[in-house]
PDB file of C-alpha atoms (C1' of nucleotides) in Angstrom:
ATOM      1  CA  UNK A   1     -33.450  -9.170  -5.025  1.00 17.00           C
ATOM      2  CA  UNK A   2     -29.750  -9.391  -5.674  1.00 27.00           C
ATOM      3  CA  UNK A   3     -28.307 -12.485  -2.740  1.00 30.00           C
ATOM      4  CA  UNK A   4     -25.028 -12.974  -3.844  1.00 37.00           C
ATOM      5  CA  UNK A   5     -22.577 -10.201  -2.486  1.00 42.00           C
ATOM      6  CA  UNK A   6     -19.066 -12.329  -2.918  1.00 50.00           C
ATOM      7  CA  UNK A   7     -18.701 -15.504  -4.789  1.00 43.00           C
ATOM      8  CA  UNK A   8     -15.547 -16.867  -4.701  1.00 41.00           C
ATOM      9  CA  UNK A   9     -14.511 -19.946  -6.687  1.00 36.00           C
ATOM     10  CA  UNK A  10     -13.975 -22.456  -4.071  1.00 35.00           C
ATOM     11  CA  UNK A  11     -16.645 -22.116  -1.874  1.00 33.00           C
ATOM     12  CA  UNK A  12     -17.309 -18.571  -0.563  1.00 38.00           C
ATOM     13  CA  UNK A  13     -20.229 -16.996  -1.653  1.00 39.00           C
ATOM     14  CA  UNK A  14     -23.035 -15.198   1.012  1.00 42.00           C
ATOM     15  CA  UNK A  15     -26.431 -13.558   1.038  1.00 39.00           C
ATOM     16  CA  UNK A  16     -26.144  -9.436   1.149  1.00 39.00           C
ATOM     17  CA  UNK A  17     -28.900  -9.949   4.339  1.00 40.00           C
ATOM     18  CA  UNK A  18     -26.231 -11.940   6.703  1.00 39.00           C
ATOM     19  CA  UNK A  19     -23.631  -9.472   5.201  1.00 40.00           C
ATOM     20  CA  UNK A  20     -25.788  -6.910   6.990  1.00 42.00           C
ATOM     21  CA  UNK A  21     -26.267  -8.809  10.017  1.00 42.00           C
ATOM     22  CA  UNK A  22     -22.630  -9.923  10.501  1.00 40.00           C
ATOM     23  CA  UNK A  23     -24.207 -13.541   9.740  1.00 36.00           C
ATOM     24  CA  UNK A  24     -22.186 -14.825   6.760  1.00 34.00           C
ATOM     25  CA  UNK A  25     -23.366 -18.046   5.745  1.00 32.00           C
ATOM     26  CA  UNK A  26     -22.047 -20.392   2.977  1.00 31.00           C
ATOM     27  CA  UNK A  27     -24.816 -20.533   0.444  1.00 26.00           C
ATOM     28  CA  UNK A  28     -23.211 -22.272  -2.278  1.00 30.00           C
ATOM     29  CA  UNK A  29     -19.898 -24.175  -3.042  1.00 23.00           C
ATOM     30  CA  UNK A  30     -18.789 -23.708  -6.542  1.00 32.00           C
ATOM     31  CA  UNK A  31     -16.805 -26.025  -7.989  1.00 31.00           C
ATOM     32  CA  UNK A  32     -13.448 -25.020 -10.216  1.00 33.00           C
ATOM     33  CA  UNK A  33     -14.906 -22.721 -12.643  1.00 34.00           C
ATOM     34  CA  UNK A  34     -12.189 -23.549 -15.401  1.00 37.00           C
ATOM     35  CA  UNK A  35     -13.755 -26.009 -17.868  1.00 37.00           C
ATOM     36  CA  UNK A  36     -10.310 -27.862 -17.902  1.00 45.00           C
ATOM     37  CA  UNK A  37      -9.476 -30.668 -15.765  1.00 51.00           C
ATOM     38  CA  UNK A  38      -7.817 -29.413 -13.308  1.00 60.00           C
ATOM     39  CA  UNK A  39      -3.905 -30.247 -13.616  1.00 67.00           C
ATOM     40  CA  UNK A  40      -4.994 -28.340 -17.065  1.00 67.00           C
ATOM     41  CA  UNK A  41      -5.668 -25.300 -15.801  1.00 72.00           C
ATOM     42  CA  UNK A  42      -2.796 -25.531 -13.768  1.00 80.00           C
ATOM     43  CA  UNK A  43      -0.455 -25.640 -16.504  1.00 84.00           C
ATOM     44  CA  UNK A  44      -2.529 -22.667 -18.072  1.00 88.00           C
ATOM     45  CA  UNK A  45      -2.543 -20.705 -15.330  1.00 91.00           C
ATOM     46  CA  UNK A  46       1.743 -20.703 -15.189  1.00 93.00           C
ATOM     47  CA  UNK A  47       1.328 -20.064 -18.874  1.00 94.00           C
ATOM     48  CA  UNK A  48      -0.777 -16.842 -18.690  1.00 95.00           C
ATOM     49  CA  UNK A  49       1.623 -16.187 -15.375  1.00 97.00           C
ATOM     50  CA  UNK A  50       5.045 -16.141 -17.849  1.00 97.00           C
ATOM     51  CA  UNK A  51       3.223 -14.195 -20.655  1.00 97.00           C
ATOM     52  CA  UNK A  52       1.592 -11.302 -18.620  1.00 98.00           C
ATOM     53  CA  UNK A  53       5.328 -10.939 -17.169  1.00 98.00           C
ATOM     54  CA  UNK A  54       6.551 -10.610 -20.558  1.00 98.00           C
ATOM     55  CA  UNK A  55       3.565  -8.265 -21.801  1.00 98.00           C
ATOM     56  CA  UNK A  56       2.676  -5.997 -18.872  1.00 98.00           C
ATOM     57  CA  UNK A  57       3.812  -2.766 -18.829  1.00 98.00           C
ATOM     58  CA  UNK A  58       3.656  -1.619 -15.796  1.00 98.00           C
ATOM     59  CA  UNK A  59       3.081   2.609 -15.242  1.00 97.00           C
ATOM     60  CA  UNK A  60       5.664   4.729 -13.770  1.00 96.00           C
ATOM     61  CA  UNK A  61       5.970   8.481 -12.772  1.00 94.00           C
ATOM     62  CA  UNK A  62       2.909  10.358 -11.927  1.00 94.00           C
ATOM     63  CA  UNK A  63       0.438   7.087 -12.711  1.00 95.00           C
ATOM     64  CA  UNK A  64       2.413   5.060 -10.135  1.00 96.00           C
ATOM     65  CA  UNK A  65       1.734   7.378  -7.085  1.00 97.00           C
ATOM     66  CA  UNK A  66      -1.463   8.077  -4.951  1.00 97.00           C
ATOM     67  CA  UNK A  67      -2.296  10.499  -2.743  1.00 96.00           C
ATOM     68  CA  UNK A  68      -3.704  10.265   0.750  1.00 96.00           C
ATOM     69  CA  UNK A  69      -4.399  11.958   4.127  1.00 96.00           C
ATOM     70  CA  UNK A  70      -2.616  15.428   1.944  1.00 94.00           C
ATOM     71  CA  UNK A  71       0.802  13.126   1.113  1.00 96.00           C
ATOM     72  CA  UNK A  72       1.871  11.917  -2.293  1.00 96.00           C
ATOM     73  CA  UNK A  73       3.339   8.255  -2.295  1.00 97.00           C
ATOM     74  CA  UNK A  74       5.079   5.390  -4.545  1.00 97.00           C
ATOM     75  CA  UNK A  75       2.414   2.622  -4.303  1.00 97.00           C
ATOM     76  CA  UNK A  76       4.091  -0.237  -2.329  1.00 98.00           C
ATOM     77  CA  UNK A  77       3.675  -2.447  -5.592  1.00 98.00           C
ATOM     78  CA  UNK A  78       3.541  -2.148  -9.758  1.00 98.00           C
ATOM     79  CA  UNK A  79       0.536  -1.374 -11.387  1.00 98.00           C
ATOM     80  CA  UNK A  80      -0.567  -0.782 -14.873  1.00 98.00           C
ATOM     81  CA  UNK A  81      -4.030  -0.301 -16.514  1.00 98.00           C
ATOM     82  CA  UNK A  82      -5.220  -1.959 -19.965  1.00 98.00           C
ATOM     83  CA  UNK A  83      -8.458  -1.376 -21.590  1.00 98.00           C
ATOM     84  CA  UNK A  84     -10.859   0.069 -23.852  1.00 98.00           C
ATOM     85  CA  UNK A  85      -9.197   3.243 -26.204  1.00 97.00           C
ATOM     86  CA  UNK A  86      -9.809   6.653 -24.175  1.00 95.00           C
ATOM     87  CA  UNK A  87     -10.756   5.071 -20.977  1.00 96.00           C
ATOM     88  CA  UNK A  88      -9.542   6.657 -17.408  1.00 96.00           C
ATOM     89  CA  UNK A  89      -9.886   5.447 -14.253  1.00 96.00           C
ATOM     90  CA  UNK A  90      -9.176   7.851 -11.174  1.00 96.00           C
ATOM     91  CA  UNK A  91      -8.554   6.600  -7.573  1.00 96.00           C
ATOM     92  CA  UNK A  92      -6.375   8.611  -4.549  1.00 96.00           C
ATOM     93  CA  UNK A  93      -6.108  11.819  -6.857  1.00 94.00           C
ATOM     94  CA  UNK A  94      -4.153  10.189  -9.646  1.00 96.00           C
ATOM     95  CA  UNK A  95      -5.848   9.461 -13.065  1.00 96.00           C
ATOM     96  CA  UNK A  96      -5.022   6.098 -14.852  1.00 96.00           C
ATOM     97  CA  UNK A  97      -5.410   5.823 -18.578  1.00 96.00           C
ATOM     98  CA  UNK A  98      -5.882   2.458 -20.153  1.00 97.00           C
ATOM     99  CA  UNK A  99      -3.198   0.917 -22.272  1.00 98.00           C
ATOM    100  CA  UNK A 100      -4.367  -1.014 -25.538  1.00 98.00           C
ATOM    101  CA  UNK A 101      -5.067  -4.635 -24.271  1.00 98.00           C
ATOM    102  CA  UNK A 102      -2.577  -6.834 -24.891  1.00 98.00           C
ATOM    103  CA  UNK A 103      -3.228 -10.799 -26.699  1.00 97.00           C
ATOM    104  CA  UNK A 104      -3.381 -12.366 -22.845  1.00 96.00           C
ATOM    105  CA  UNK A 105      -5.346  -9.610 -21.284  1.00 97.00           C
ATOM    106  CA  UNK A 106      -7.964  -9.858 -24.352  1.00 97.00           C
ATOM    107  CA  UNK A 107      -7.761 -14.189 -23.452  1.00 95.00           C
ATOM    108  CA  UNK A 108      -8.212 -13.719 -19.641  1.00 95.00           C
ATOM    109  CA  UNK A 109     -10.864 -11.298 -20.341  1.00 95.00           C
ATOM    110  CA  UNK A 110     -12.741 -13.403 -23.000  1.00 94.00           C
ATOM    111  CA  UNK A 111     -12.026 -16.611 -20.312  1.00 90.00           C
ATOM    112  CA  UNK A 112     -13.895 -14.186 -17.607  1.00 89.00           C
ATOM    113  CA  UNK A 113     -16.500 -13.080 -19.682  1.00 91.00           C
ATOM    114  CA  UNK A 114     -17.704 -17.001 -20.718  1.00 85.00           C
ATOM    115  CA  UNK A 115     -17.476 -18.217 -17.139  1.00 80.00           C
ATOM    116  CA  UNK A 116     -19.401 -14.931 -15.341  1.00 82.00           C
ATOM    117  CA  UNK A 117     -21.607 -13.591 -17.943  1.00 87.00           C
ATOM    118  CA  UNK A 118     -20.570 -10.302 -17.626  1.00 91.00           C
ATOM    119  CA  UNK A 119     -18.176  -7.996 -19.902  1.00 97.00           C
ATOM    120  CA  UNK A 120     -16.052  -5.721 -19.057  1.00 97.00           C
ATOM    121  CA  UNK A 121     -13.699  -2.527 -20.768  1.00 98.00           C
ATOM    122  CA  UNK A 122     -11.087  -2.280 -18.155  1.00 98.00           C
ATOM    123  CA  UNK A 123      -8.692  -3.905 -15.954  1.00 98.00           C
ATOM    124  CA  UNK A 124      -6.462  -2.886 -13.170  1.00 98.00           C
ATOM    125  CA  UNK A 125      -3.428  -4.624 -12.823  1.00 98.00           C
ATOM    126  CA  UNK A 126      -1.454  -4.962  -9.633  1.00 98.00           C
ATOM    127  CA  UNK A 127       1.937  -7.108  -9.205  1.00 98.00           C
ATOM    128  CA  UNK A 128       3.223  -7.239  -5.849  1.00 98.00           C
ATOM    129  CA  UNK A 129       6.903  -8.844  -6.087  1.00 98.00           C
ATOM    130  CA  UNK A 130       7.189 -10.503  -3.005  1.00 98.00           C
ATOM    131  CA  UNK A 131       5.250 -10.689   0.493  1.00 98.00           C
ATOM    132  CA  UNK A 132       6.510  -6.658   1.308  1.00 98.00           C
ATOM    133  CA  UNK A 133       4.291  -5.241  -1.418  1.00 98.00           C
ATOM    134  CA  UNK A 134       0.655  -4.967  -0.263  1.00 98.00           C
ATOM    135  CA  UNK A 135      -2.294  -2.916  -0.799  1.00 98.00           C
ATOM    136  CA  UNK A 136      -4.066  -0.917   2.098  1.00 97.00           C
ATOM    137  CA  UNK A 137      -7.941  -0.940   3.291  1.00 96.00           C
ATOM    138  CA  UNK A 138     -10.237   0.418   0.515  1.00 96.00           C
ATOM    139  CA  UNK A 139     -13.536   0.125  -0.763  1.00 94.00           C
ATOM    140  CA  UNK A 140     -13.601   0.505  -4.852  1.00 93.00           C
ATOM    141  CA  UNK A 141     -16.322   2.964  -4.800  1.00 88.00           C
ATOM    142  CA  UNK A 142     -15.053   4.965  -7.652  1.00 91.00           C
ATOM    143  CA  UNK A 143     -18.135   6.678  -9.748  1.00 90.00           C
ATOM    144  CA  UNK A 144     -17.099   6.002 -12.632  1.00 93.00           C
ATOM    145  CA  UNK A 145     -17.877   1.864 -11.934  1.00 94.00           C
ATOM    146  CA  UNK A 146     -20.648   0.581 -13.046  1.00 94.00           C
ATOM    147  CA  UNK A 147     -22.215  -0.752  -9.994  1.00 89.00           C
ATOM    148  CA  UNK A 148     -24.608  -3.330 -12.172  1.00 88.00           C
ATOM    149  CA  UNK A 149     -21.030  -4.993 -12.893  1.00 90.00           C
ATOM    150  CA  UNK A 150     -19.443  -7.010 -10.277  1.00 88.00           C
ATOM    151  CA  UNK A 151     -15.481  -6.839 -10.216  1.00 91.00           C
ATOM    152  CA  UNK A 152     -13.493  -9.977 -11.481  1.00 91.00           C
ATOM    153  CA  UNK A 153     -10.428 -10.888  -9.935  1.00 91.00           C
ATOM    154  CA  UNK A 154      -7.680 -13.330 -11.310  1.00 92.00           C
ATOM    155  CA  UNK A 155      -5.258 -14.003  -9.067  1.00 92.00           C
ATOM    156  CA  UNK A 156      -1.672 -15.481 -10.895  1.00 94.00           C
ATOM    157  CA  UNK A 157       1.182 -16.415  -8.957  1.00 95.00           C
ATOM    158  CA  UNK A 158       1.732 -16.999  -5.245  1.00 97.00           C
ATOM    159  CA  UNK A 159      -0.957 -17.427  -3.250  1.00 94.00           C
ATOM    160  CA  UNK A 160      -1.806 -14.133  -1.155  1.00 96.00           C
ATOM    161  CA  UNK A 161      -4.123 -13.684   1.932  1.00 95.00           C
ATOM    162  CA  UNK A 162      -7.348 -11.576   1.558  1.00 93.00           C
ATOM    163  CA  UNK A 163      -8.863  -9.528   3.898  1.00 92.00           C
ATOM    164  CA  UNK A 164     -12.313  -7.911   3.981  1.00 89.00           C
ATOM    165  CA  UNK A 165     -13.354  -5.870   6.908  1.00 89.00           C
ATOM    166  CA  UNK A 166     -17.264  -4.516   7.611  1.00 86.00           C
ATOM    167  CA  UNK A 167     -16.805  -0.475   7.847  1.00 87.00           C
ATOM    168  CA  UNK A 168     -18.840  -0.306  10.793  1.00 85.00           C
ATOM    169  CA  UNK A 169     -16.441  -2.359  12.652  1.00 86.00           C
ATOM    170  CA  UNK A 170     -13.286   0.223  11.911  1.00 84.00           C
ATOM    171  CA  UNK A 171     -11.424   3.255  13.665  1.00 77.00           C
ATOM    172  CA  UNK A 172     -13.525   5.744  16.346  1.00 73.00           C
ATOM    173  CA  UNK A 173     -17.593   3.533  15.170  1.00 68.00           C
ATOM    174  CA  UNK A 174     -16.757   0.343  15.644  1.00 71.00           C
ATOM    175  CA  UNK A 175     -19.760  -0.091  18.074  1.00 70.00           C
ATOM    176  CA  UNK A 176     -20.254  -3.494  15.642  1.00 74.00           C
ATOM    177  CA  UNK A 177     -19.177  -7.008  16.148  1.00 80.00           C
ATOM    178  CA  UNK A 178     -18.447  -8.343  12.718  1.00 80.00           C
ATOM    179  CA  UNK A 179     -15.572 -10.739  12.199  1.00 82.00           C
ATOM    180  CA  UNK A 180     -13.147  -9.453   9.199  1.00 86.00           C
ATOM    181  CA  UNK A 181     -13.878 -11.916   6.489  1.00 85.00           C
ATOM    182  CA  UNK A 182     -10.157 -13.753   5.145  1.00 87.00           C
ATOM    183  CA  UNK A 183      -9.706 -15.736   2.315  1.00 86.00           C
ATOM    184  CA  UNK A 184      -6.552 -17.395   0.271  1.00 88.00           C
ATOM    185  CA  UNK A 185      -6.405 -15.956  -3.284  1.00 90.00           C
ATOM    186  CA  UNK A 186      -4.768 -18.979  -4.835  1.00 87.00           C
ATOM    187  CA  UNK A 187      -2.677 -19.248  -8.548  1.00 89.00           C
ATOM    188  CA  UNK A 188      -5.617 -19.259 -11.509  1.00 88.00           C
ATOM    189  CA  UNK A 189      -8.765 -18.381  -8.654  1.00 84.00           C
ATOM    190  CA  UNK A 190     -11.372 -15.832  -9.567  1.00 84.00           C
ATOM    191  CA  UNK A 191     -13.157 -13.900  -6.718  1.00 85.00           C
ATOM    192  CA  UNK A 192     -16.569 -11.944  -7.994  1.00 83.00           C
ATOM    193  CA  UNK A 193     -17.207  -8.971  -5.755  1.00 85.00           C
ATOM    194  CA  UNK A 194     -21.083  -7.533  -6.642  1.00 80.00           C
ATOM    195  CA  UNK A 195     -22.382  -4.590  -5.103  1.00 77.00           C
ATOM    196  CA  UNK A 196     -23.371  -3.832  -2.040  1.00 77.00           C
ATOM    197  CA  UNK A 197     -19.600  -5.739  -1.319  1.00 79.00           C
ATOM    198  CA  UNK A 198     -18.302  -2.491  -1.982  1.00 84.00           C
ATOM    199  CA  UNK A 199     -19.958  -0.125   0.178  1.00 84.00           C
ATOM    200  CA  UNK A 200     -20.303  -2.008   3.272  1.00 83.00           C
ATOM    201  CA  UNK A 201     -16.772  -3.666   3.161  1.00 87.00           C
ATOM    202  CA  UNK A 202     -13.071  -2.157   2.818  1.00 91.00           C
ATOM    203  CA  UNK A 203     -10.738  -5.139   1.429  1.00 94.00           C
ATOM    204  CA  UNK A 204      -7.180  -5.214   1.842  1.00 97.00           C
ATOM    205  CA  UNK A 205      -3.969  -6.946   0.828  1.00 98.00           C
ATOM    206  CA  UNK A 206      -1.299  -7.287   3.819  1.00 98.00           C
ATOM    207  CA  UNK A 207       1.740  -8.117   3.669  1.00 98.00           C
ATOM    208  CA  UNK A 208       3.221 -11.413   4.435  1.00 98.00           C
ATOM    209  CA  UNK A 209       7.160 -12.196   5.177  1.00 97.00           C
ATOM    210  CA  UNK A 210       6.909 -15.304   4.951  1.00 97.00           C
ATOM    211  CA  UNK A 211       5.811 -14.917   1.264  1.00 98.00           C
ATOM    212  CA  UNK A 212       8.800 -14.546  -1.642  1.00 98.00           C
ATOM    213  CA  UNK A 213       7.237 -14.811  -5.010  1.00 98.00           C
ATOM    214  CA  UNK A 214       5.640 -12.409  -7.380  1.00 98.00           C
ATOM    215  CA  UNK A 215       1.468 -12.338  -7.555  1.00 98.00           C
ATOM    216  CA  UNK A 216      -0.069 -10.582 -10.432  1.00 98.00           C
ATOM    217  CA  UNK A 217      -4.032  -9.494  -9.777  1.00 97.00           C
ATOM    218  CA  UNK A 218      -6.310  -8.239 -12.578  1.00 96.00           C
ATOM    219  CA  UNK A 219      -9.195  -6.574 -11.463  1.00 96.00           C
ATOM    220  CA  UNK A 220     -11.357  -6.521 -14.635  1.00 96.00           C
ATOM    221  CA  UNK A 221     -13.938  -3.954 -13.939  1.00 97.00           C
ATOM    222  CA  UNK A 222     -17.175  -1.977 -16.164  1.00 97.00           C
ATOM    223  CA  UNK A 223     -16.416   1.671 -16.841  1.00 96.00           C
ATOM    224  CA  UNK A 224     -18.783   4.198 -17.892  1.00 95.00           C
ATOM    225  CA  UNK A 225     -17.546   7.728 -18.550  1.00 87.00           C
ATOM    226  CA  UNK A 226     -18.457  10.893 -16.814  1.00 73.00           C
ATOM    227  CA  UNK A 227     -17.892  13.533 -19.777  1.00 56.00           C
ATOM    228  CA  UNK A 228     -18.908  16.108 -18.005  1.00 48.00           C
ATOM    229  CA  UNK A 229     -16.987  18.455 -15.750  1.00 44.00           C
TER     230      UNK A 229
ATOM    231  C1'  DA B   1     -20.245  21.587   2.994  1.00 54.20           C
ATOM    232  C1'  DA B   2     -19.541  17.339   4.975  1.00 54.20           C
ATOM    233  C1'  DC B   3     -17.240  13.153   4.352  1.00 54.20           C
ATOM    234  C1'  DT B   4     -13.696  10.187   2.870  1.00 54.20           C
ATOM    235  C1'  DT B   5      -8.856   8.657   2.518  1.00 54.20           C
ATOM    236  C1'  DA B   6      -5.846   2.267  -2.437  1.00 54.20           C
ATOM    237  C1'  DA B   7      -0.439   5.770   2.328  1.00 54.20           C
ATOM    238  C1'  DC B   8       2.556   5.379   6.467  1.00 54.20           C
ATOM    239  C1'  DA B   9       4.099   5.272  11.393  1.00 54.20           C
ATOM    240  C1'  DG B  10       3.272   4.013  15.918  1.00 54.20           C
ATOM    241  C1'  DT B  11       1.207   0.959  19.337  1.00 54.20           C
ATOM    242  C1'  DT B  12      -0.880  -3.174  20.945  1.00 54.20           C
ATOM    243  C1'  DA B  13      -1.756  -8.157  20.587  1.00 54.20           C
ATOM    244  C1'  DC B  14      -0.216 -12.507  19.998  1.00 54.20           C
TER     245       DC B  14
ATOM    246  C1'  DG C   1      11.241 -11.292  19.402  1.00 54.20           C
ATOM    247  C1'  DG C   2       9.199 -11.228  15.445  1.00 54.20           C
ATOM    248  C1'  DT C   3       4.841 -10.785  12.519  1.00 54.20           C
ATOM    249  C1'  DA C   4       0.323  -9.350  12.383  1.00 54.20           C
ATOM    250  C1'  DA C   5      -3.499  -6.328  13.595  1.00 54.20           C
ATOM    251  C1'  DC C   6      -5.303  -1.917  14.902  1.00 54.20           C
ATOM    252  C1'  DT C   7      -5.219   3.231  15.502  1.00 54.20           C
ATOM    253  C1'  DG C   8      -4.538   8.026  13.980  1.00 54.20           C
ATOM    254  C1'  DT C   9      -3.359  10.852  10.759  1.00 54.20           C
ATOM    255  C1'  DT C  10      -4.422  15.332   7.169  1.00 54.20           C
ATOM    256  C1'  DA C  11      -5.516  18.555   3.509  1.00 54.20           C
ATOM    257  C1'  DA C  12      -7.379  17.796  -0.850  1.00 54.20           C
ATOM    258  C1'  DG C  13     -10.706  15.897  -3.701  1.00 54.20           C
ATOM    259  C1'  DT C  14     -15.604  14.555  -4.075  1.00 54.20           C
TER     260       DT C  14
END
DNA sequence: AACTTAACAGTTAC
DNA sequence: GGTAACTGTTAAGT
């Protein structure tokens, strides 16, 4: 039976039963998963920080809109997409093609790989450039995820709140008392979301004045693609 | 054929 | 008196 629905670096990690209950519980507290000391992987994480900036191209046009409730948008943020040749990933009505990975993405990958087990062929890039740019409530349920794969996310940069909220407890059927779950994604963390994470709980980025430096997020993710249709 | 919505604006809460 | 936290959209894609 699969327990662990979140585990986050520091110490948040939870049993998919209590996620269903609205009983989180701490079941574990992970230590720095770097195998550097850690003033070590400080310095590396500013490193990878400065190179993705120089590397990362981030999409424009058509690839840097979405589309919701019938209206096109800008996404309040950049956001680019590097991965395996001929991969697409499609979210909001706009298709994504992957860019060739890049020397850093294929290192932060690798890093992600040896410390989780898992591999991956994709990752979604996001940089917001100060504490306006923000991403909105969503669940990534996209089909073409593989849902045996959890979702790996590096946080770079300054430190941005969190926010996961239970879907039960939003808009006109929120007959549920579940407390939104927050978090701190700090500079060099990595945050594991497994399944069910993504079906019971929406996950947002808000914005924060007070905030005035650029974060960069890869979500490295598990694609398999639908050929048909 | 229901069901959902990675955006914003507007309102309320603090 | 500001930021933060909720609500309601809306028509197209799944």
């Amino acid at each position: 039976m699969e327990k662990c629905v979140i585990q986050g670096q520091n110490n948040h990690s939870w049993h998919s039963d209590a996620l269903k209950k609205g009983q989180w519980k701490n079941i574990e507290l992970e230590k720095d998963v770097s195998i550097k000391g850690e003033e070590e992987a400080e310095e590396e994480a500013d490193h990878l920080f400065i190179q993705l900036e120089d590397e990362v191209m981030y999409s424009t046009g058509e690839e840097a809109k979405v589309k919701v409730f019938g209206k096109v948008y800008n996404i309040p943020r950049k956001q680019a997409t590097y991965g395996d040749a001929g991969l697409t990933y499609t979210y909001s009505g706009v298709t994504r093609s992957a860019c060739t990975w890049t020397p850093t993405l294929e290192y932060i990958r690798d890093a992600v790989t040896k410390t989780t087990g898992y591999t991956f062929n994709f990752v979604l890039i996001n940089r917001y450039k100060d504490g306006q740019d923000h991403i909105g409530e969503h669940r990534d349920d996209e089909k073409e995820l593989d849902p045996l794969c959890p979702i790996a996310s590096v946080s770079l940069g300054a430190a941005r709140d969190f926010i996961f909220r239970h879907r039960d407890t939003r808009g006109k059927q929120n007959c549920r008392h579940i407390e939104p779950v927050k978090m701190e994604l700090a500079h060099g963390s990595l945050l594991l979301m497994n399944q069910p994470t993504n079906t019971y709980w929406y996950h947002s980025l808000p914005v924060r004045k007070k905030v005035l430096l650029p974060r960069i997020n890869l979500t490295f993710r598990r694609i398999v693609q639908d050929n048909k249709k």
